[in-house]
GROMACS .gro file of C-alpha atoms in nm:
model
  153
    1UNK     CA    1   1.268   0.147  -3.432
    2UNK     CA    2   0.972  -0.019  -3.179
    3UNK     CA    3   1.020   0.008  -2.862
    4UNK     CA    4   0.866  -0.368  -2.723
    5UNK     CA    5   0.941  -0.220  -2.345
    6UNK     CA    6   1.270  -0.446  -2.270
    7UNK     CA    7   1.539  -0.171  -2.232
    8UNK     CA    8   1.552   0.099  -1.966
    9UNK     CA    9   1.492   0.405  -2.216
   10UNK     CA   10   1.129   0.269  -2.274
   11UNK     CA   11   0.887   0.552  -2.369
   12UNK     CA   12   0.546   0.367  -2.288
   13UNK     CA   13   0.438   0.412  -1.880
   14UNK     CA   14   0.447   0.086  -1.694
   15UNK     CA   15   0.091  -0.072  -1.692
   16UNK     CA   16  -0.102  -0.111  -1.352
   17UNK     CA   17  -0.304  -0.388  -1.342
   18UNK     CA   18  -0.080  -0.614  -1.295
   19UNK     CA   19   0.066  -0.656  -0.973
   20UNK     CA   20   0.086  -0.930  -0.598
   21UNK     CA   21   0.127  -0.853  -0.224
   22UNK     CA   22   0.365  -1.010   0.012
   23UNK     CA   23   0.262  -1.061   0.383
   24UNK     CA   24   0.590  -1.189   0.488
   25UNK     CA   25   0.723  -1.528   0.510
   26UNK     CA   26   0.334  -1.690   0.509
   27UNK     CA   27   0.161  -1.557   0.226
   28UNK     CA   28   0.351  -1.441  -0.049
   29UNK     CA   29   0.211  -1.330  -0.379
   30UNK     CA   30  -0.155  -1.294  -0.256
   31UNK     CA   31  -0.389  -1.128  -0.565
   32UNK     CA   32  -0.561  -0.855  -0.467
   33UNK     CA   33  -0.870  -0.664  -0.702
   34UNK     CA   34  -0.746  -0.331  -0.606
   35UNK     CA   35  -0.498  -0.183  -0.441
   36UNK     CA   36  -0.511   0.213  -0.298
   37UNK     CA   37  -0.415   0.463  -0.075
   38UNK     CA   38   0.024   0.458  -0.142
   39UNK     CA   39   0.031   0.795  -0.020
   40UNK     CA   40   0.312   1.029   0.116
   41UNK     CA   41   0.264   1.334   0.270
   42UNK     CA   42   0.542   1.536   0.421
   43UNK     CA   43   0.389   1.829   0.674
   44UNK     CA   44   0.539   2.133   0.650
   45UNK     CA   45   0.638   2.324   0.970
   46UNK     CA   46   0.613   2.766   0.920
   47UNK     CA   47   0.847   2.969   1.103
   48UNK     CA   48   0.960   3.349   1.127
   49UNK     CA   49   1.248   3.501   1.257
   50UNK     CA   50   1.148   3.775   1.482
   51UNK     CA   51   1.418   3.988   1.292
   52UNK     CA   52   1.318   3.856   0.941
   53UNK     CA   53   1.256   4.130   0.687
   54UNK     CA   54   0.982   3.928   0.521
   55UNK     CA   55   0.644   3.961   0.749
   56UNK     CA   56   0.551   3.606   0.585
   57UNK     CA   57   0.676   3.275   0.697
   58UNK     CA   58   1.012   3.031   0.622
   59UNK     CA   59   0.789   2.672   0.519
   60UNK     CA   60   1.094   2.379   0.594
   61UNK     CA   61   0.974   2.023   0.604
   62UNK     CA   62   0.786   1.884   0.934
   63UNK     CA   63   0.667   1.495   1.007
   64UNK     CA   64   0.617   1.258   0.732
   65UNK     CA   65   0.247   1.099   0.748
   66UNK     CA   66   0.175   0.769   0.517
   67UNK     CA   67  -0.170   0.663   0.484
   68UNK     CA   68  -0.391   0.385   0.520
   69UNK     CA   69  -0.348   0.108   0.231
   70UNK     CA   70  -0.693  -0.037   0.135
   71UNK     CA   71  -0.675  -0.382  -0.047
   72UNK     CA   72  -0.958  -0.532  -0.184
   73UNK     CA   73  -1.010  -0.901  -0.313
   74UNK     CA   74  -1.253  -1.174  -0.420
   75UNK     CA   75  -1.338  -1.405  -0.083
   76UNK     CA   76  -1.282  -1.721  -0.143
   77UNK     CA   77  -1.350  -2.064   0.062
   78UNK     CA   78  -1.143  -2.129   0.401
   79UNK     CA   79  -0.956  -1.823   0.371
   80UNK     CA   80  -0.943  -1.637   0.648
   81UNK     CA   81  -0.572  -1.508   0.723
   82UNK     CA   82  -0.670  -1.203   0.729
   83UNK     CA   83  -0.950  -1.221   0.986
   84UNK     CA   84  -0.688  -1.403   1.221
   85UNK     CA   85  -0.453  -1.117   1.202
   86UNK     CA   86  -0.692  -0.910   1.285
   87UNK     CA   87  -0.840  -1.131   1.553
   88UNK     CA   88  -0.469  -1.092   1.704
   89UNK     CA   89  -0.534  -0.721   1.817
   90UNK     CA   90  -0.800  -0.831   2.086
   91UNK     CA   91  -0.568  -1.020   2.257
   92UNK     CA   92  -0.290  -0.754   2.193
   93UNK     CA   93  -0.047  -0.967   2.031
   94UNK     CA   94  -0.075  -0.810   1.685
   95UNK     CA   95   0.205  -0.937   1.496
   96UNK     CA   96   0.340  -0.648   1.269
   97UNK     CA   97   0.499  -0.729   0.910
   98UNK     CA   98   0.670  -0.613   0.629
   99UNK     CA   99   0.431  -0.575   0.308
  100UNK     CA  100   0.560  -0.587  -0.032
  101UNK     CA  101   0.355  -0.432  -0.293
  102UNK     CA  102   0.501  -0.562  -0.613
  103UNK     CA  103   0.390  -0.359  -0.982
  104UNK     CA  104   0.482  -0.649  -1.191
  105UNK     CA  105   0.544  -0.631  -1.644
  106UNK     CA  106   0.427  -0.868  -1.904
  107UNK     CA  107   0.643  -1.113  -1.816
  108UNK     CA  108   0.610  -1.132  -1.413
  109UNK     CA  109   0.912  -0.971  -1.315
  110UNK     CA  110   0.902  -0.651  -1.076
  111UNK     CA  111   0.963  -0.339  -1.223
  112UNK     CA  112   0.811  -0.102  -0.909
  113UNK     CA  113   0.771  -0.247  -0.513
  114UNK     CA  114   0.639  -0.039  -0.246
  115UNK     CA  115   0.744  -0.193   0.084
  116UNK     CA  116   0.555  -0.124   0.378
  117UNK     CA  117   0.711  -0.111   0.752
  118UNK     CA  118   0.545  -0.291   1.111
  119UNK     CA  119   0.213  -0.319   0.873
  120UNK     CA  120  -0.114  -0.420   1.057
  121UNK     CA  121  -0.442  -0.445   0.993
  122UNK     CA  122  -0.691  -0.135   1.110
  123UNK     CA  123  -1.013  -0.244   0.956
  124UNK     CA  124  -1.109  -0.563   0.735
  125UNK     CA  125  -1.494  -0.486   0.597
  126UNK     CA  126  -1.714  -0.778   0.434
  127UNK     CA  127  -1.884  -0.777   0.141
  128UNK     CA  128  -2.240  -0.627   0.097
  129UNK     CA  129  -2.489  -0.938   0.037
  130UNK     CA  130  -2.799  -0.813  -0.269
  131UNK     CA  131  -3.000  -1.074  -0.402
  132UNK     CA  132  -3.063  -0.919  -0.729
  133UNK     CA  133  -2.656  -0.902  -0.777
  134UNK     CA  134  -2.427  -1.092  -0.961
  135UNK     CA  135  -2.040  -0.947  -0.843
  136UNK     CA  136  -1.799  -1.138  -0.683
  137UNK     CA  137  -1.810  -1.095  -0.286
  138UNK     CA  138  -1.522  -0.888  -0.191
  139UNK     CA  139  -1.310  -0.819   0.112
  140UNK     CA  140  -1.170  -0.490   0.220
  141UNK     CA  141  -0.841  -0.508   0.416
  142UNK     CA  142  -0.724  -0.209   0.576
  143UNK     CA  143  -0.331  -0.196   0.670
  144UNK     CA  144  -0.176   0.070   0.893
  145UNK     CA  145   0.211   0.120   0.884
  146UNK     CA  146   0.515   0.313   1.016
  147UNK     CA  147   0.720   0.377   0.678
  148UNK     CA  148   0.717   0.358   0.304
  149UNK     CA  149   0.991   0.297   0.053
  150UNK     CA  150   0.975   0.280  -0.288
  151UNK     CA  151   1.217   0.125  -0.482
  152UNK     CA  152   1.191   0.066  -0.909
  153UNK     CA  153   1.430  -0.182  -1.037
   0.00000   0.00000   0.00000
C-alpha cells in the first residue's frame, strides 16, 4: 500500500516550508521567508528537605519562558505594517495581538498552528544594502509574547 499522506496514520513527517502568519483581524495569511525561534522552556526550581535522606536536590517545574519569534520576509513596495506597529510603542499605545503561525500540507489546509498570546513587536531590522549583491532585501520582525499553544489538527 502507498501512503499519499491523506489519513492520520501517515508515516512521512509533515514538510516545513510551507506555511502563513496571522496578525489578527488586519493581515491574515502574510508570507514570511523564515520563520524561528518557537521555543519553550520550562525552568526548573531545586529544593531539599532539611530532613531528606538524599544530600542532592528534588528538581519540580518553575516559570515557563517562551522566546522571541524572528520572522523574516522579502520587502516589498508600500508595505509598512509592520513599521507602524512598531512606531506604536513610542507613543505607548502598542496594540498587542494574537499571532497564528499556521504549518500548512500540499493542499493548503493546516495541519500544525502555533498561536501566540498579547504578541508585539521588540525589534524590526532592515535589510543590509551591497552593491555587488543580487538577494532579495529582507525584513527582520521580532515579536515578543506572553504564551504559546500548539495545537495539530
Amino acid at each position: 500500500m502507498v501512503d499519499d499522506g491523506n489519513n492520520e496514520n501517515s508515516v512521512w513527517p509533515i514538510p516545513k516550508f510551507r506555511f502563513e502568519v496571522d496578525f489578527g483581524t488586519e493581515l491574515k495569511g502574510v508570507a514570511f521567508q523564515e520563520v524561528s525561534g518557537l521555543d519553550t522552556e520550562v525552568q526548573p526550581i531545586e529544593y531539599r528537605a532539611s530532613n531528606h535522606e538524599l544530600v542532592s536536590p528534588i528538581k519540580m517545574p518553575g516559570i515557563v519562558k517562551y522566546g522571541n519569534i524572528t520572522l523574516k520576509r522579502g520587502i516589498f513596495v508600500n508595505d509598512n505594517e509592520f513599521t507602524k506597529w512598531i512606531e506604536q510603542i513610542k507613543s505607548n499605545t502598542i496594540k498587542r495581538r494574537t499571532v497564528l503561525i499556521k504549518l500548512l500540507d500540499e493542499g493548503g489546509k493546516v495541519t500544525m498552528q502555533w498561536q501566540l498570546s498579547n504578541a508585539w513587536p521588540t525589534k524590526i531590522s532592515g535589510t543590509d544594502l551591497k552593491s555587488d549583491g543580487n538577494e532579495v532585501a529582507i525584513d527582520t520582525l521580532e515579536l515578543a509574547h506572553e504564551r504559546m499553544a500548539v495545537t495539530k489538527t
